[in-house]
Short mmCIF file of C-alpha atoms in Angstrom, two decimals:
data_model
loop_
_atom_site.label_atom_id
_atom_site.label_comp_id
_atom_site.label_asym_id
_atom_site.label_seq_id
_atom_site.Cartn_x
_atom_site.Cartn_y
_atom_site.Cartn_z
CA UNK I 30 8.32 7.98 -7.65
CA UNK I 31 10.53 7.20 -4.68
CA UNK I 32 12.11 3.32 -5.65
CA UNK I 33 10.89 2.19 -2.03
CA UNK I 34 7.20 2.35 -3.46
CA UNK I 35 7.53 -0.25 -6.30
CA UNK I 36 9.43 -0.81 -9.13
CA UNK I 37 7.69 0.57 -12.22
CA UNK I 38 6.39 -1.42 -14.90
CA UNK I 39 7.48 -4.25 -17.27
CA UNK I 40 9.21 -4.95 -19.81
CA UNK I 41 9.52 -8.22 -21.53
CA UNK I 42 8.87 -10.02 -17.82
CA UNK I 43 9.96 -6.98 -15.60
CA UNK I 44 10.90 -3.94 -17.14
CA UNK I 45 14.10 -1.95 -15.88
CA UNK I 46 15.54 -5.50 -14.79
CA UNK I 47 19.17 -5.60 -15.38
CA UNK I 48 20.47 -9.39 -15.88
CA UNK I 49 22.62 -10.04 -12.89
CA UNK I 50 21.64 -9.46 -9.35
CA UNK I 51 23.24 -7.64 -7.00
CA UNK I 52 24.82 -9.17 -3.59
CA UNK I 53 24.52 -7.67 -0.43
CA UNK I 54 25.42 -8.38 3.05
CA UNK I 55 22.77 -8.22 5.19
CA UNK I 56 21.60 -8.16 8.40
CA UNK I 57 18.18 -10.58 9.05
CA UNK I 58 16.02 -9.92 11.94
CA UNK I 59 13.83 -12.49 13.72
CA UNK I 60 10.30 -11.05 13.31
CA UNK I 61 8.48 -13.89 14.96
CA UNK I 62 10.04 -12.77 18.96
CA UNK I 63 8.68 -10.06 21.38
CA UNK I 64 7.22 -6.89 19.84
CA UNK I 65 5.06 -4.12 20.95
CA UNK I 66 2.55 -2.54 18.66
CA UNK I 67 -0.88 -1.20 19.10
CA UNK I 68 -4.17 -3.43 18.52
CA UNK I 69 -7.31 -2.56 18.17
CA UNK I 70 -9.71 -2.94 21.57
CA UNK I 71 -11.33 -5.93 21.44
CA UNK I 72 -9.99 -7.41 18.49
CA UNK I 73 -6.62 -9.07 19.17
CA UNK I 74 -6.57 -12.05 17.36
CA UNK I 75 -10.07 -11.64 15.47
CA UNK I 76 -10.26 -10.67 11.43
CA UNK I 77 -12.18 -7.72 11.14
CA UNK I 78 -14.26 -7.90 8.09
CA UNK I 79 -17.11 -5.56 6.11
CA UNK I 80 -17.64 -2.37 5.36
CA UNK I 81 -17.58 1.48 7.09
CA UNK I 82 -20.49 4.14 6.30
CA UNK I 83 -18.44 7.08 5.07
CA UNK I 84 -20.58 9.94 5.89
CA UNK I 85 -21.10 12.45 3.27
CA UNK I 86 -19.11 15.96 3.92
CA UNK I 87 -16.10 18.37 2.71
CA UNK I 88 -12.98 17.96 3.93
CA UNK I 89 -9.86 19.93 2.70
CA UNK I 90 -7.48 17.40 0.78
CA UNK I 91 -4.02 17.63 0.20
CA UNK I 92 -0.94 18.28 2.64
CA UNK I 93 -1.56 20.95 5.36
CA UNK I 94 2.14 20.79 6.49
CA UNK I 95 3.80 21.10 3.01
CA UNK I 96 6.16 18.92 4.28
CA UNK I 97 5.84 15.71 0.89
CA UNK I 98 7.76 15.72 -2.34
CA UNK I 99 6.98 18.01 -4.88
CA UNK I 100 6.97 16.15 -7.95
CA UNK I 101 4.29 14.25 -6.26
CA UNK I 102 1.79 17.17 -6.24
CA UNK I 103 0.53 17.19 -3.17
CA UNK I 104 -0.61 20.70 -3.12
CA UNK I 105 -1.91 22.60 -3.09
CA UNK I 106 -4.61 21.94 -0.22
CA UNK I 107 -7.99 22.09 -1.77
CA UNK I 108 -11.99 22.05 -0.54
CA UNK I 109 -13.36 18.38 -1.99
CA UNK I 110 -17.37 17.53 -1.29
CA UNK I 111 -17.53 13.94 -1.02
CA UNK I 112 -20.65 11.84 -1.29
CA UNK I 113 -21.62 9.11 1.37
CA UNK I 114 -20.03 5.80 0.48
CA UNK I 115 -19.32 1.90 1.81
CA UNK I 116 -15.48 1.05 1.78
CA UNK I 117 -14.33 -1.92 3.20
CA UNK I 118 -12.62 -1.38 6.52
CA UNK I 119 -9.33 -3.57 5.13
CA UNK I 120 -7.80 -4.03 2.11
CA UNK I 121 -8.25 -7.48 0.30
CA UNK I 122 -6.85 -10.24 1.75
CA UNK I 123 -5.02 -13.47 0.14
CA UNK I 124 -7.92 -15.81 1.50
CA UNK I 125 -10.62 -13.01 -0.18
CA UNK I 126 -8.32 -12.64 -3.57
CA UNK I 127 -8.10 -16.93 -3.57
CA UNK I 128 -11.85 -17.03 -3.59
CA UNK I 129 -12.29 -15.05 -6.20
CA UNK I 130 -9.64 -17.34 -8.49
CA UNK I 131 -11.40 -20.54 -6.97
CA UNK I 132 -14.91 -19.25 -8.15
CA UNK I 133 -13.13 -17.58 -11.97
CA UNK I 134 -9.88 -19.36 -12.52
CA UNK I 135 -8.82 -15.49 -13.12
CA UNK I 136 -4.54 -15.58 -13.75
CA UNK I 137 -2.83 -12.39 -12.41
CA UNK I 138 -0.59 -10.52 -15.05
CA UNK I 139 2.59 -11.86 -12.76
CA UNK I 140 1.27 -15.34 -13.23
CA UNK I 141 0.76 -14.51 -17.34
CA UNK I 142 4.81 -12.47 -17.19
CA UNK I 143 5.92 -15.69 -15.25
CA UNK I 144 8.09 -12.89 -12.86
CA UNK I 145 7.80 -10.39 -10.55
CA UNK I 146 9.32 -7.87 -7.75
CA UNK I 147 10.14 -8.89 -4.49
CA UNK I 148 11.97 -7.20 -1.84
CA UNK I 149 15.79 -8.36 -0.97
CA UNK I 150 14.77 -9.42 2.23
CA UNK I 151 11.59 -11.62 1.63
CA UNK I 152 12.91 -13.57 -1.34
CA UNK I 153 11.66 -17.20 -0.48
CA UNK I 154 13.35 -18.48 -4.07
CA UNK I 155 16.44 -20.96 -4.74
CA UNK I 156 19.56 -18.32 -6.23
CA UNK I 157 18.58 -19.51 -9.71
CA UNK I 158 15.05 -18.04 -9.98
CA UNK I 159 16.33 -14.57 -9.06
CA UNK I 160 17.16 -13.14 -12.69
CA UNK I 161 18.09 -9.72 -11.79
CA UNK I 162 17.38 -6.93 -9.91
CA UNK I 163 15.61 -3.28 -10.70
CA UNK I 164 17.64 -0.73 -12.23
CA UNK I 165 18.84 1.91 -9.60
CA UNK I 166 16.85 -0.16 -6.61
CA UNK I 167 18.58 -3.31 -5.78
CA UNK I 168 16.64 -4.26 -3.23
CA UNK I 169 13.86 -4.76 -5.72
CA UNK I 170 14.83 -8.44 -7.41
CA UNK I 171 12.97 -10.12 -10.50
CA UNK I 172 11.72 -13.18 -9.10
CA UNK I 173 10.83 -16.17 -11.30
CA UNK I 174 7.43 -17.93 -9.99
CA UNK I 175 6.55 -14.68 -7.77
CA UNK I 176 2.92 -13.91 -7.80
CA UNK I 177 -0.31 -13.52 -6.02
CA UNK I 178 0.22 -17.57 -4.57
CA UNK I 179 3.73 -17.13 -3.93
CA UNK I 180 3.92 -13.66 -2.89
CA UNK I 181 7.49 -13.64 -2.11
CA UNK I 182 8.74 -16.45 -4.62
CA UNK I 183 8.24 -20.22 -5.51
CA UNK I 184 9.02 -21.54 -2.15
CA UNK I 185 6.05 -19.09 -0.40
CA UNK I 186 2.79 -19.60 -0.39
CA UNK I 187 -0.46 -17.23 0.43
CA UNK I 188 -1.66 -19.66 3.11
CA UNK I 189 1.32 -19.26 5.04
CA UNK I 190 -0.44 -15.09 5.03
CA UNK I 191 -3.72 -15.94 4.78
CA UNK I 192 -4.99 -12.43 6.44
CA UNK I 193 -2.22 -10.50 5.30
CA UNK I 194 -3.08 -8.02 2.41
CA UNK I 195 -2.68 -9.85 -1.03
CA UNK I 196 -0.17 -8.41 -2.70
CA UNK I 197 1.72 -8.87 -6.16
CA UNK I 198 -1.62 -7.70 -8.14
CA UNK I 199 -1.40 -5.07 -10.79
CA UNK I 200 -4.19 -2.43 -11.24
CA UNK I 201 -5.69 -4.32 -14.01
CA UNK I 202 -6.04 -7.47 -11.22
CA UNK I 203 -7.20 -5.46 -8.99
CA UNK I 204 -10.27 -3.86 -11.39
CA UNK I 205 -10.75 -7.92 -12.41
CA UNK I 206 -11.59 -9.03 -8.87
CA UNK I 207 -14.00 -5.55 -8.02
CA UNK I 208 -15.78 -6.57 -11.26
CA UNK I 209 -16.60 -10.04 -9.62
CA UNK I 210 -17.19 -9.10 -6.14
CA UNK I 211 -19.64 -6.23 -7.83
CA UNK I 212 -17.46 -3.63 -6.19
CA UNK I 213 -14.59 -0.99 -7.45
CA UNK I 214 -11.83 0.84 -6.36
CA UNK I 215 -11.77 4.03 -4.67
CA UNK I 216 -11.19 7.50 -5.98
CA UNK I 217 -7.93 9.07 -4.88
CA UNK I 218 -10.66 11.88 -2.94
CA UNK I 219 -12.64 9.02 -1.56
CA UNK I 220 -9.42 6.77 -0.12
CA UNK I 221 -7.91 9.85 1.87
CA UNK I 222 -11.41 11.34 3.07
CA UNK I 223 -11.75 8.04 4.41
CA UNK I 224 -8.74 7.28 5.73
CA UNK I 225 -8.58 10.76 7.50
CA UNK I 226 -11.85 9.01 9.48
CA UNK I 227 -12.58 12.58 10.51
CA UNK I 228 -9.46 14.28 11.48
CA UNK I 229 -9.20 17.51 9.53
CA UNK I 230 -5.41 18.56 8.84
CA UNK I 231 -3.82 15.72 10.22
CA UNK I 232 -0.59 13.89 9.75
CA UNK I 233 -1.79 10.84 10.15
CA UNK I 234 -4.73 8.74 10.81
CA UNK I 235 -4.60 8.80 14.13
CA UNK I 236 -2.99 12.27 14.69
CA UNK I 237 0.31 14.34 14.32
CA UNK I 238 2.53 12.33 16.39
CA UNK I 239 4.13 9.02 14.21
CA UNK I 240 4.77 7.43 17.47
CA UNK I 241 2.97 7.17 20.55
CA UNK I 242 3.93 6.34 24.52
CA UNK I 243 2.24 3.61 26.52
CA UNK I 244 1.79 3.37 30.16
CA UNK I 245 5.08 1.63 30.68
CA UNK I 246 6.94 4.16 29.07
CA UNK I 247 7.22 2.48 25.80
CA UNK I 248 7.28 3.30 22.24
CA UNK I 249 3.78 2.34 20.58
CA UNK I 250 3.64 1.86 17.22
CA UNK I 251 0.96 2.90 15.05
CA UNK I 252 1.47 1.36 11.87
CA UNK I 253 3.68 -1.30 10.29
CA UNK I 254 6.75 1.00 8.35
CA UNK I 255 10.35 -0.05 8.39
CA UNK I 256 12.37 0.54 11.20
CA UNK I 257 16.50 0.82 10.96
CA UNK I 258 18.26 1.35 8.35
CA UNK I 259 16.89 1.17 4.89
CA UNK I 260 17.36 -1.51 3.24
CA UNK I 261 19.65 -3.71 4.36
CA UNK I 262 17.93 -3.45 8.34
CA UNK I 263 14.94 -3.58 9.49
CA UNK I 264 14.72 -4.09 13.33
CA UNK I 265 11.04 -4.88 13.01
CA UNK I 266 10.25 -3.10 16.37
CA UNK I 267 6.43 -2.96 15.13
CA UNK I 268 6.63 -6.57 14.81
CA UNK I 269 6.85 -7.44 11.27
CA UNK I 270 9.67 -7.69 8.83
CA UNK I 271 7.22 -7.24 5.80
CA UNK I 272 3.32 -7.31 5.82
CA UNK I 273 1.00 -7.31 8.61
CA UNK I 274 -2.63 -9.13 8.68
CA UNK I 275 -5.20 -6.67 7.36
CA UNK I 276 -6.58 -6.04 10.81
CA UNK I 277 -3.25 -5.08 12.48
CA UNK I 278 -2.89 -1.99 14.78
CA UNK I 279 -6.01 0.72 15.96
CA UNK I 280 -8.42 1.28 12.84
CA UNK I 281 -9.03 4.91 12.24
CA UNK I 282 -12.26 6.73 14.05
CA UNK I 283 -14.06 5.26 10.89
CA UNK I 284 -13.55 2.00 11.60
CA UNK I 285 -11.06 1.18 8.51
CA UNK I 286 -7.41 -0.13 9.34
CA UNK I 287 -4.15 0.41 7.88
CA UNK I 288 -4.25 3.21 6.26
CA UNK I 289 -1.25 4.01 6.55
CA UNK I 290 1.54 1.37 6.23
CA UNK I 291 1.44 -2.35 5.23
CA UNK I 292 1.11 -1.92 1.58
CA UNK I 293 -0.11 0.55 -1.41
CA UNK I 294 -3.23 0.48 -2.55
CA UNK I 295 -4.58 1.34 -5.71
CA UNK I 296 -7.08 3.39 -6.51
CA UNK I 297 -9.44 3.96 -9.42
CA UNK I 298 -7.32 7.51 -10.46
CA UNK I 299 -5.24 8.44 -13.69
CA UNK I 300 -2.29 10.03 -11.39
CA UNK I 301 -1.33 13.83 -12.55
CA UNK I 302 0.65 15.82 -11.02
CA UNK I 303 -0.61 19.29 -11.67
CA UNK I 304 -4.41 17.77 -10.89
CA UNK I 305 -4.70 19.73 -7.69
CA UNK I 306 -4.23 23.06 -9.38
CA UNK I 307 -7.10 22.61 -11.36
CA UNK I 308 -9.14 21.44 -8.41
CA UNK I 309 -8.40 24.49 -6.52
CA UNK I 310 -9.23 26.78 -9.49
CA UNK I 311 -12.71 24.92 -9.07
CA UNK I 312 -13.64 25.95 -5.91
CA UNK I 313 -15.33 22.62 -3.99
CA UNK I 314 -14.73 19.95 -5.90
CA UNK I 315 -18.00 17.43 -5.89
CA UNK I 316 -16.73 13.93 -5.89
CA UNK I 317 -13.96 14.38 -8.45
CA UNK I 318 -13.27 11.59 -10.46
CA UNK I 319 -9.28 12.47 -11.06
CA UNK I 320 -7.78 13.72 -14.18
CA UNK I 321 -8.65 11.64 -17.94
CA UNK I 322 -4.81 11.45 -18.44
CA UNK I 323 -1.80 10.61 -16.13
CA UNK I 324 1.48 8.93 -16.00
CA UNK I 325 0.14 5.94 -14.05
CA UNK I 326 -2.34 4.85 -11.81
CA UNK I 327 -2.57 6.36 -8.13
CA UNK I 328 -1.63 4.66 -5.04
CA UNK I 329 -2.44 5.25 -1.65
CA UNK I 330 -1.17 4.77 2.35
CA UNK I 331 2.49 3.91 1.77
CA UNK I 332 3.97 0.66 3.22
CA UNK I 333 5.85 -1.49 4.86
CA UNK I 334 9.10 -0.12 3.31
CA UNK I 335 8.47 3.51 4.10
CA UNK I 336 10.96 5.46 6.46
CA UNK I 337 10.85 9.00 6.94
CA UNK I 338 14.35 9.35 5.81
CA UNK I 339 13.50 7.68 2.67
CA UNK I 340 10.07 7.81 1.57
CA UNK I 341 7.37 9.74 3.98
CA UNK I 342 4.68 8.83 2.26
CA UNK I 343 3.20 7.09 4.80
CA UNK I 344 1.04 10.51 5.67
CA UNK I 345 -2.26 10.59 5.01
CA UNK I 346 -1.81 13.20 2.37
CA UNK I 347 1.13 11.40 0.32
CA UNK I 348 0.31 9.91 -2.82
CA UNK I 349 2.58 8.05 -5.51
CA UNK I 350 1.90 6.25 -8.92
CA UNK I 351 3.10 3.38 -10.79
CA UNK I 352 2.02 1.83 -14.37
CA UNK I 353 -1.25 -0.32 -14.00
CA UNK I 354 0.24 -3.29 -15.40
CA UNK I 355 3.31 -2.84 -12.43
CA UNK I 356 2.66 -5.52 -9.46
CA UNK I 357 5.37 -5.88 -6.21
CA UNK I 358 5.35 -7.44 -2.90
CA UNK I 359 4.32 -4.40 -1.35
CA UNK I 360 1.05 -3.50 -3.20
CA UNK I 361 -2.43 -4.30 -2.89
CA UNK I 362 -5.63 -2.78 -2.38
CA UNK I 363 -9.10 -2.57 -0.61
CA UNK I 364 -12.66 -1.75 -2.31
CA UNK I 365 -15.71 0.35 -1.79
CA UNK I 366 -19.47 -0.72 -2.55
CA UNK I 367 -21.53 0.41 -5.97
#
């Protein structure tokens, strides 16, 4: 797994943590300012909320252009029959995810570890709650007091985001809160069928083209991914230094937004993989369920840390993995009905 996606694991608090941070010398953008991104019609300044019809049909799944990373396994391109379904058309937000621990008094496994990761850039922390940073990826720093609440440290709080994506929630939070909203997380097949909202072989969800061109001659932004130089600059040319609210940007031809970008979301999958080789030896696959064994649990859409010179997995087709216990400032996820 690319060490943009999320540091993996823990161990003790946060595994792979070495004891000392890093320092860097950085270079801060403003990301309040002007910006230019695209919004959906009608919508601009509105949460979108509820959930899309997925119509039932076969799509071919996997990456057309052969173009991700190979230990990922995102070929080989394979026929998948998928059932019609409800998926919410954005990924939980901190106001839905504080409901649901107003209503259960439900503690997230960062709250129970006391730590977690936040990105060098976000840390909202005094210098003596940051006890160390991931090993290989210091960007990544083990934050005491991060969580669900204080997504990027003790000094943030979730009502400061309250329609951004919650974030900082491990699988195992994530399969807590479906199991009191009567709801569950979406197959691997399910999340890119719907997040291709009908565009066979595409790039992305809303074509081949990352960027597009508006009538002034300007670049339009599609989705919220880091711009500059990863990671000590972002330019935040989209707008936003780290997550965007759920509703952000054009939603896909089935109504669902962010899809690609923002922040990874898990779905319900083991992650293998070889698991598309066996697919294909299947013929069409009906509704597949993923593989009974895997490294970790799959996640889906990439986010605001991807750059195509450092982790393209912001394509519809790229998938990644992390341990279901692993929760990070850049990871969250959205539901489908039962």
């Amino acid at each position: 797994m690319s060490s943009c996606c999320s540091p993996e694991g823990r161990d003790g608090h946060t595994p792979g943590i070495t004891a000392a941070p890093q320092v860097f010398s950085l270079s801060v953008p403003q990301a309040q300012g002007s910006h230019h991104h695209e919004v959906a019609a009608g919508q601009e300044g509105l949460t979108v909320r509820g959930d899309a019809l997925i119509p039932a049909g076969t799509f071919s799944m996997g990456d057309p252009f052969d173009e991700g990373y190979p230990a990922d396994g995102e070929t080989p391109v394979h026929d998948v029959f998928i059932s019609a379904f409800r998926i919410s058309t954005t990924a939980v937000s901190n106001t839905d995810f504080a409901a649901f621990v107003d209503a259960t008094g439900y503690r997230t496994e960062s709250e129970l570890y006391g730590t977690s990761a936040v990105f060098h850039l976000a840390v909202q922390a005094d210098a003596a709650d940051i006890l160390g940073t991931a090993a290989g990826t210091p960007w990544w720093l083990n934050v005491r007091g991060a969580d669900w609440a204080h997504p990027s440290g003790p000094r943030s709080h979730w009502q400061d985001a309250a329609d951004h994506p919650v974030t900082q929630v491990s699988h195992t939070d994530a399969l807590a809160y479906c199991a009191w909203a009567g709801r569950a997380l979406p197959t691997e097949a399910q999340w890119e069928y719907a997040a291709r909202g009908g565009l066979p072989d595409s790039r992305y969800p809303w074509g081949n083209e990352l960027h597009g061109t508006d009538s002034a001659g300007e670049t339009l932004h599609h989705c919220n991914i880091w711009q500059g130089t990863f990671p000590a600059e972002n330019t935040c040319d989209d707008g936003y230094l780290t997550t965007a609210p759920v509703d952000s940007f054009t939603p896909n031809a089935y109504g669902l937004f962010q899809t690609s970008g923002n922040v990874w979301e898990w779905c319900a999958d083991w992650f293998l993989p070889k698991y598309y080789k066996s697919c294909l030896n299947q013929g069409t696959v009906a509704d597949p369920p993923g593989p009974t064994i895997g490294r970790g649990r799959v996640m889906r859409g990439g986010s605001y840390l991807c750059h195509d010179s450092y982790c393209n997995r912001y394509r519809l087709a790229a998938r990644s993995s992390n341990s279901p216990e692993s929760a990070s400032g850049n990871l969250g996820f959205r539901t489908i009905a039962l």
